[in-house]
XYZ file of C-alpha atoms in Angstrom:
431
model
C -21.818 82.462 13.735
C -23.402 79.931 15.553
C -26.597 82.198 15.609
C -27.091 81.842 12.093
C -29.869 79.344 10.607
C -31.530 79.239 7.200
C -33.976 82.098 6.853
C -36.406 80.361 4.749
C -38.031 83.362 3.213
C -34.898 84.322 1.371
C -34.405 80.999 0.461
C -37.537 80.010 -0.756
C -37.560 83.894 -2.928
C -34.485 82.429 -4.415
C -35.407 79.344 -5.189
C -38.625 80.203 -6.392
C -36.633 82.292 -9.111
C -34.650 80.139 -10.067
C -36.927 76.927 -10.657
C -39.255 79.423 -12.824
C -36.038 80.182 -14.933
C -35.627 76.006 -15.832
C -37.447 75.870 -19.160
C -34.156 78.267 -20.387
C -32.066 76.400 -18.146
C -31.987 72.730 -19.472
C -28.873 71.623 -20.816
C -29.135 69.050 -23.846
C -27.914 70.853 -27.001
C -28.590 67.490 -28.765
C -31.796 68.449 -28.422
C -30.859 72.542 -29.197
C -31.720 72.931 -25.489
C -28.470 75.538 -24.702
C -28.742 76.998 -20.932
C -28.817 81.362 -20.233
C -26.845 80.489 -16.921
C -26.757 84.284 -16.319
C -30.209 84.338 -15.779
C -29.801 82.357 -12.705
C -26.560 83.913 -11.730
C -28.793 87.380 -12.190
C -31.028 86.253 -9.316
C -28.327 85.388 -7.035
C -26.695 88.872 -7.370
C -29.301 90.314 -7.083
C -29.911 88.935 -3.304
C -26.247 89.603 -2.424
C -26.304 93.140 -4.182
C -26.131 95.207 -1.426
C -23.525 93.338 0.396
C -21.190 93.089 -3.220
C -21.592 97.394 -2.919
C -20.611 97.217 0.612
C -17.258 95.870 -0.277
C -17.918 92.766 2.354
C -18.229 90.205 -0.513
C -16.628 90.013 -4.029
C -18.384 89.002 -7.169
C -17.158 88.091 -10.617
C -18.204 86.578 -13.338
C -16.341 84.125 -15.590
C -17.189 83.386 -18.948
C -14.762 83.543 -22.014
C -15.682 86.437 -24.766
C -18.839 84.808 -26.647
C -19.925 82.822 -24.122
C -21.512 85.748 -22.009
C -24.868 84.242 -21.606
C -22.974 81.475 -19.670
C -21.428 82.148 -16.765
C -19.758 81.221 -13.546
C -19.864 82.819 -10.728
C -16.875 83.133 -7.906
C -17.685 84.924 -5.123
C -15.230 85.425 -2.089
C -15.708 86.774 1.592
C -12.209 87.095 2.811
C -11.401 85.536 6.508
C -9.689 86.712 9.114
C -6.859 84.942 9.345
C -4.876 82.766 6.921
C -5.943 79.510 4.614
C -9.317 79.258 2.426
C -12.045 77.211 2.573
C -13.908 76.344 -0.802
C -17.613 75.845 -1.607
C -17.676 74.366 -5.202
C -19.219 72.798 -7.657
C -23.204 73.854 -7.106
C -24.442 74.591 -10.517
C -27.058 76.706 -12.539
C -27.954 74.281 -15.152
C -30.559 71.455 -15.021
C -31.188 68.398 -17.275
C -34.437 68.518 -19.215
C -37.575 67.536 -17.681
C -40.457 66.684 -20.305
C -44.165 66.956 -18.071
C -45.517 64.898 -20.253
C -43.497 62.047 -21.679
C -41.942 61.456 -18.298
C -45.376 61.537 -16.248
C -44.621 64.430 -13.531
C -47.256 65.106 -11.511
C -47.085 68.776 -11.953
C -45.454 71.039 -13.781
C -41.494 70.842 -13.451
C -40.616 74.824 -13.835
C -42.812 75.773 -11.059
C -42.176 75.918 -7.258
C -44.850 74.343 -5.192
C -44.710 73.597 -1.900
C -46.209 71.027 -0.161
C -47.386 69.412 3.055
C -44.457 68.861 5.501
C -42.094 70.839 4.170
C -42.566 69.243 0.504
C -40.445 71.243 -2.316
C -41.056 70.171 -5.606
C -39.294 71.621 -9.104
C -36.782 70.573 -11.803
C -33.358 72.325 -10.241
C -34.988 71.598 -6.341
C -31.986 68.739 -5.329
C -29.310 69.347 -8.568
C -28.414 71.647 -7.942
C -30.425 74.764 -7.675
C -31.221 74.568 -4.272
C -27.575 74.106 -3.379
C -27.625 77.459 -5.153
C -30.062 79.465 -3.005
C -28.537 77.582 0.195
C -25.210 79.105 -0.962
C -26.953 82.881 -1.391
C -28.318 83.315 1.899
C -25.309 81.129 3.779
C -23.506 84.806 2.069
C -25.917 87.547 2.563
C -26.671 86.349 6.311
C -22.501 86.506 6.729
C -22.893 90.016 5.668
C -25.982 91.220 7.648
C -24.433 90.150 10.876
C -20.662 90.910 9.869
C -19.476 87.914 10.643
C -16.076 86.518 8.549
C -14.759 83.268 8.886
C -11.342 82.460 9.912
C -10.350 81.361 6.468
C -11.304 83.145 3.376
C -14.584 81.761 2.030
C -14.726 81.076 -1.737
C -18.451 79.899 -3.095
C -18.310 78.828 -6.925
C -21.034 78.078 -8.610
C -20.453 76.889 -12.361
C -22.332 76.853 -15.717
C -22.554 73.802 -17.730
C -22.249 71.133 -15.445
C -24.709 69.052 -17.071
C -23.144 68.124 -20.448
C -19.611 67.626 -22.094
C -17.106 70.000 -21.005
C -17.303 72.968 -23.389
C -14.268 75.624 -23.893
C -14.437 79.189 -22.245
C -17.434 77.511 -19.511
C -17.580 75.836 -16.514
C -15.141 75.206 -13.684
C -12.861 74.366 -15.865
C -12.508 77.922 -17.536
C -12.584 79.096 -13.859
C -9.834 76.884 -12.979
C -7.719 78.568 -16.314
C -8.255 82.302 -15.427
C -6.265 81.095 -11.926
C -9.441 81.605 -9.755
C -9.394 78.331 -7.645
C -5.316 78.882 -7.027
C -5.561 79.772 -3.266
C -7.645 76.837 -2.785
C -4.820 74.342 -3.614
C -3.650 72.698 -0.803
C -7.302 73.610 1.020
C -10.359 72.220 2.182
C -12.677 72.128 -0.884
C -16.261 70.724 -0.282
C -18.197 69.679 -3.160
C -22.144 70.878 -3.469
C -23.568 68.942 -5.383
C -24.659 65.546 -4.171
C -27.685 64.317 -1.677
C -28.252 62.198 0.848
C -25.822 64.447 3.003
C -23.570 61.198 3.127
C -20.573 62.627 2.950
C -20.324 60.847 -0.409
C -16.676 59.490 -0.258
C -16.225 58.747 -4.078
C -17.373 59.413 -7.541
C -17.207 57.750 -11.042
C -15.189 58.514 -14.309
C -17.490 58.857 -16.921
C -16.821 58.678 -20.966
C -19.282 58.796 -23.482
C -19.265 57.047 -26.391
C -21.072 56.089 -29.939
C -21.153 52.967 -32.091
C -21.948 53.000 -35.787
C -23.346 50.134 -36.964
C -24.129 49.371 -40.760
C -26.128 46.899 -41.937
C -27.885 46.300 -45.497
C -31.337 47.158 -45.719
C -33.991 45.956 -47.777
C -37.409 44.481 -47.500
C -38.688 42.696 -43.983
C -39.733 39.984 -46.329
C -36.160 39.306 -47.582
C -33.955 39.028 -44.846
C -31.875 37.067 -46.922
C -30.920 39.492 -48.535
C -30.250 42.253 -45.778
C -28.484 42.776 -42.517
C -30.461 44.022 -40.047
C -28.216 47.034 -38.424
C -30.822 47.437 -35.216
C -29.908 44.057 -34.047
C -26.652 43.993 -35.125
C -26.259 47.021 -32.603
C -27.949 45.988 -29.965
C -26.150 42.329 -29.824
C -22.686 44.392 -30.237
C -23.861 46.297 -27.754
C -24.781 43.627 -25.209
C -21.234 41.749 -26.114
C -19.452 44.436 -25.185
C -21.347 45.292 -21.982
C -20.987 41.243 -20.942
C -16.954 41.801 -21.949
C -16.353 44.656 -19.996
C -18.574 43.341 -16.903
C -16.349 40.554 -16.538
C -13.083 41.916 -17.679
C -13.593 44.670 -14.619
C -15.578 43.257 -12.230
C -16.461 44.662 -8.226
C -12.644 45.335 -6.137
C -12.295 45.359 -2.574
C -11.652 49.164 -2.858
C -15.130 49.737 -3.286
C -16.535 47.801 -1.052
C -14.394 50.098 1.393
C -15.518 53.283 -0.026
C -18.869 52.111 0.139
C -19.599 52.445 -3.818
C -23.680 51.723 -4.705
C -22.808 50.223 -7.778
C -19.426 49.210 -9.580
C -18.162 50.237 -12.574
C -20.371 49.941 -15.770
C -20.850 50.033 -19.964
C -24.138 50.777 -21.484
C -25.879 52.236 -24.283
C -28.475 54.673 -23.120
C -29.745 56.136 -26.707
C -30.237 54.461 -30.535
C -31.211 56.811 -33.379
C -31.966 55.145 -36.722
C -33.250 57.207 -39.934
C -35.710 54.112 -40.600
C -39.815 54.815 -39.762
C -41.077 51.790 -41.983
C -42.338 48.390 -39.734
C -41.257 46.282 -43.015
C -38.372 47.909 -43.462
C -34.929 46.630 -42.516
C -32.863 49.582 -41.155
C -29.139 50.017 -43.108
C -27.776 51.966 -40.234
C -28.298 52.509 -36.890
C -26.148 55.015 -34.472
C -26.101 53.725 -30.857
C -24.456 56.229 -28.086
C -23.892 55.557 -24.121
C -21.376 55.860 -21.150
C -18.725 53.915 -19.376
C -18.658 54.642 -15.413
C -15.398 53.749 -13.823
C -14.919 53.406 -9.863
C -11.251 55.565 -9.550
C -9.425 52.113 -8.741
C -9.078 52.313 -12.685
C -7.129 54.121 -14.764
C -9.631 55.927 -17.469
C -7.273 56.423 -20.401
C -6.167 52.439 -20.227
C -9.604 51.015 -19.804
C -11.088 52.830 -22.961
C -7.764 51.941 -25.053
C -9.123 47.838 -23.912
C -12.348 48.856 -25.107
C -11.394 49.642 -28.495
C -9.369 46.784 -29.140
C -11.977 44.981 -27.713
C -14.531 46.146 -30.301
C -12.204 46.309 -33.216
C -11.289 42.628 -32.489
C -15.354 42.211 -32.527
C -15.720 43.555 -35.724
C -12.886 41.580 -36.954
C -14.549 38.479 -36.169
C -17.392 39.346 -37.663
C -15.188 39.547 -41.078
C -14.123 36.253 -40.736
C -17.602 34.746 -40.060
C -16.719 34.409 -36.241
C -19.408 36.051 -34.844
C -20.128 35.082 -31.312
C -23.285 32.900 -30.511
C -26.749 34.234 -30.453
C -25.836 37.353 -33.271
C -28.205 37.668 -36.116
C -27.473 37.481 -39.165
C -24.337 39.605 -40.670
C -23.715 38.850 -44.249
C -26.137 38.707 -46.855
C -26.927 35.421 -49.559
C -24.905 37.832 -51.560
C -22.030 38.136 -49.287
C -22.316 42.047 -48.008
C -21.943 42.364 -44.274
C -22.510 44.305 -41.522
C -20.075 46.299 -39.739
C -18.935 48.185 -36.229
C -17.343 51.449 -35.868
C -17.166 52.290 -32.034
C -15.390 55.578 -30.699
C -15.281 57.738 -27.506
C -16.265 61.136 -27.556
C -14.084 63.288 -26.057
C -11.376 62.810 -23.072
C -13.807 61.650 -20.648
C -14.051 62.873 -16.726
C -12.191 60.890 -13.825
C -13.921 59.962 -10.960
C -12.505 60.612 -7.038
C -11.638 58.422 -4.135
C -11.640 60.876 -1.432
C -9.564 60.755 1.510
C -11.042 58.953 4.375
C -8.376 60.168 7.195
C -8.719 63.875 6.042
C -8.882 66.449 8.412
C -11.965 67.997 5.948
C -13.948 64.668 5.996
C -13.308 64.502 10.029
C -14.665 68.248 10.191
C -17.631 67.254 7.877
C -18.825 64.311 9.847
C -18.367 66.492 13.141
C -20.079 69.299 11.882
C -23.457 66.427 10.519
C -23.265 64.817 13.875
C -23.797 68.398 15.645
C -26.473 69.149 13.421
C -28.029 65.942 12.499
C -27.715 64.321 15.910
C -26.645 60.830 14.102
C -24.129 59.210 12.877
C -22.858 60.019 9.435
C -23.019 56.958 6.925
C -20.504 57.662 3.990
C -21.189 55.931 0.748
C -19.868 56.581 -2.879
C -21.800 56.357 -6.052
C -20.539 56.326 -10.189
C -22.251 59.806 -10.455
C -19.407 61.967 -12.068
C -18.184 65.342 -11.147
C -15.978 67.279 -13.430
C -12.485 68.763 -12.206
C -13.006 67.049 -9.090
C -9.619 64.758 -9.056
C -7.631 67.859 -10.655
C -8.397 69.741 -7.494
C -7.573 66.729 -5.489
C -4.246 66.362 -7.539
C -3.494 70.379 -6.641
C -3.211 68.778 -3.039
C -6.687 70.298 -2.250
C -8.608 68.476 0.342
C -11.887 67.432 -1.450
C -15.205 66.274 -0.049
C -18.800 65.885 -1.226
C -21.897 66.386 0.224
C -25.448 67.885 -0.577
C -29.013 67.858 0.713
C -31.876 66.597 -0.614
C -33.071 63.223 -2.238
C -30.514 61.054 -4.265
C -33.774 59.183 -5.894
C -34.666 62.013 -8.056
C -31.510 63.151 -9.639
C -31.929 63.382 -13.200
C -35.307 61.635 -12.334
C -39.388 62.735 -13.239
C -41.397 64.488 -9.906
C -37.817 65.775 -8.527
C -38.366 66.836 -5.187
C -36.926 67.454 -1.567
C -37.752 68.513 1.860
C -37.270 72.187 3.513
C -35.377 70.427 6.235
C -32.708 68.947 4.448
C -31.933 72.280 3.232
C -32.111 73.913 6.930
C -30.126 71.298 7.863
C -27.573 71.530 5.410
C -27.292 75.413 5.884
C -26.288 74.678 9.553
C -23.570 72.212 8.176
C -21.575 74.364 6.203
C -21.735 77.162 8.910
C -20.583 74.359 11.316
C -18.094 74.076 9.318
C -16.719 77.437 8.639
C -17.261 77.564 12.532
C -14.340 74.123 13.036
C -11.914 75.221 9.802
């Protein structure tokens, strides 16, 4: 096994494919962008084809009747002696990329290669090229018959990049009983950068506020209340709030978190188009990130109260300093309706005596020839703490550039990926 090393032609085929298949990858459906995930899953059977025939690896795909266009993909070269070893969590979906409103420098859903080793594409870091990393880690396996000692299980998973959907995702894969043997395993996570390892994630729940206001002429503001500002100073009191109320822990400073926990609103729609128009109502949506010291559920119940005690103030004329106006000369005010959507995601501390993290660093020294440097981020994963709940052993790690996640002109370097090939067959070569 030690032999093996990224053969860049297959990899590059792959992820050639797969970057040209974005525009029909991008998951908003906000914005009625809905992902074909088995158009991406078609190129990576299509690589390991002959070795699925030859019986040496098994294929399936997971998607609940009506979501066929959307599936997951489990795939399973069985070791040769007892245990498993999972390889989870690299996805088919990307987040949209827009060439022009967010100023790439070329065009998103092509490939192109660059000086140095340059690869540039929407889906090149998160996560496609975890994706075509993961394809020929499997076909080379097969084309020089070599099985691990534990049973290899690679999933890679639909929707990844929006709410958590019934019949998709790891989470339908966990329901149809397919991650079972890996309880009480090794599982490493694909589907980070930076190779790290990254040692923790975030909890992540989304959220909307409704605010409404009275609108009316610009010129009368006595007689309106303005619902854009009355949303954004909400907004900013509850961000303040919650800042203090759950400040930085020593816990993260040990896990090496980038950034603490935060509340912020990332998106405001309003019907109004009119400069001298006050706006009636205005819908403002956005996402609390939680380091796992936390408990989820109890921090969003604090958040409610805390905004239904807000908009109780404002009905008895309390509102705090520095809000605009909230009742009109006639006595009509405005008003807050805030809600989270959904159950949210938990975020991970991951063990840092495991015998998986100890193999991971090993296997980065061997390859990278320094030191490891673990650090944790409020990026969230989904499913990640129920595997670690199952008693599975879960780490994270990826290759490629942390900067442009989510981010215009996302791009990486060949090397990482070479490199990062080499660590997971190190570390089917220590488990």
């Amino acid at each position: 096994m030690h032999a093996l090393s990224l053969r860049e032609d297959r990899f590059l085929e792959v992820l050639r494919r797969l970057i040209a298949l974005t525009p029909r990858l991008q998951n908003n459906p906000a914005a009625s962008l809905v992902p074909e995930e088995r158009l991406a899953a078609r190129v990576v059977l299509d690589a390991l084809a002959p070795h699925i025939q030859s019986g040496f690896l098994q294929a399936e795909s997971l998607a609940a009747p009506g979501c066929e266009a959307r599936p997951s993909l489990v795939l399973t070269v069985k070791g040769t002696g007892e245990g498993s070893v999972g390889f989870v969590g690299a996805h088919f979906d990307v987040v949209p990329a827009d060439a022009k409103a967010e100023g790439w420098e070329r065009d998103p859903f092509t490939l192109w290669e660059g000086p140095g080793g340059l690869l540039y594409g929407r889906g090149v870091t998160d996560c496609l090229g975890h994706v075509a990393v993961l394809t020929d880690l499997l076909a080379q396996l097969a084309e020089h018959g070599v099985r691990p000692r534990r049973t290899l299980k690679v999933v890679l998973i639909s929707n990844e990049e929006a709410s958590e959907l019934p019949g998709l995702g790891l989470g339908y894969v966990a329901e149809q009983g397919r991650l079972r043997d890996l309880v009480g395993q090794p599982v490493y996570w694909l589907d980070s950068a930076n190779f790290g390892p990254t040692v923790g994630t975030g909890g992540i729940s989304l959220w909307e506020l409704k605010v409404k206001g009275v609108g009316g002429h610009s010129g009368m503001p006595q007689n309106c209340v303005n619902a854009l500002e009355l949303g954004m100073a909400a907004s900013l009191e509850l961000a303040r709030w919650f800042h203090a109320r759950f400040p930085a822990t020593a816990d993260e400073k040990t896990w090496g978190f980038l950034s603490s926990s935060s509340l912020k609103a990332t998106v405001v729609e309003g019907a109004n188009t009119k400069e001298s128009k006050i706006p009636a109502e205005v819908l403002l949506r956005g996402d609390l990130r939680l380091t796992p010291f936390h408990d989820l559920q109890e921090v969003r119940a604090e958040v409610v109260r805390f905004m239904r005690e807000l908009d109780a103030r404002l009905e008895r004329g309390e509102a705090p300093e520095g809000f605009p106006r909230i009742r009109t000369a006639a006595g009509q005010r405005g008003a807050l309706e805030f809600r989270f959507l959904g159950e949210g995601m938990e975020g991970i501390a991951c063990r840092l005596d495991s015998p998986g993290l100890h193999a991971l660093q090993d296997a980065m020294r061997a390859v990278r020839g320094v030191e490891p440097t673990p650090f944790s981020l409020t990026g969230s994963l989904p499913l990640v703490k129920d595997l670690q709940r199952q008693g599975c052993d879960v780490q994270i790690t990826g290759f490629g550039e942390m900067a442009y996640y989510h981010a215009p002109n996302e791009q990486a370097r060949l090397e990482d990926f070479r490199q990062g090939f080499s660590i997971l067959r190190e570390l089917l070569t220590r488990l």
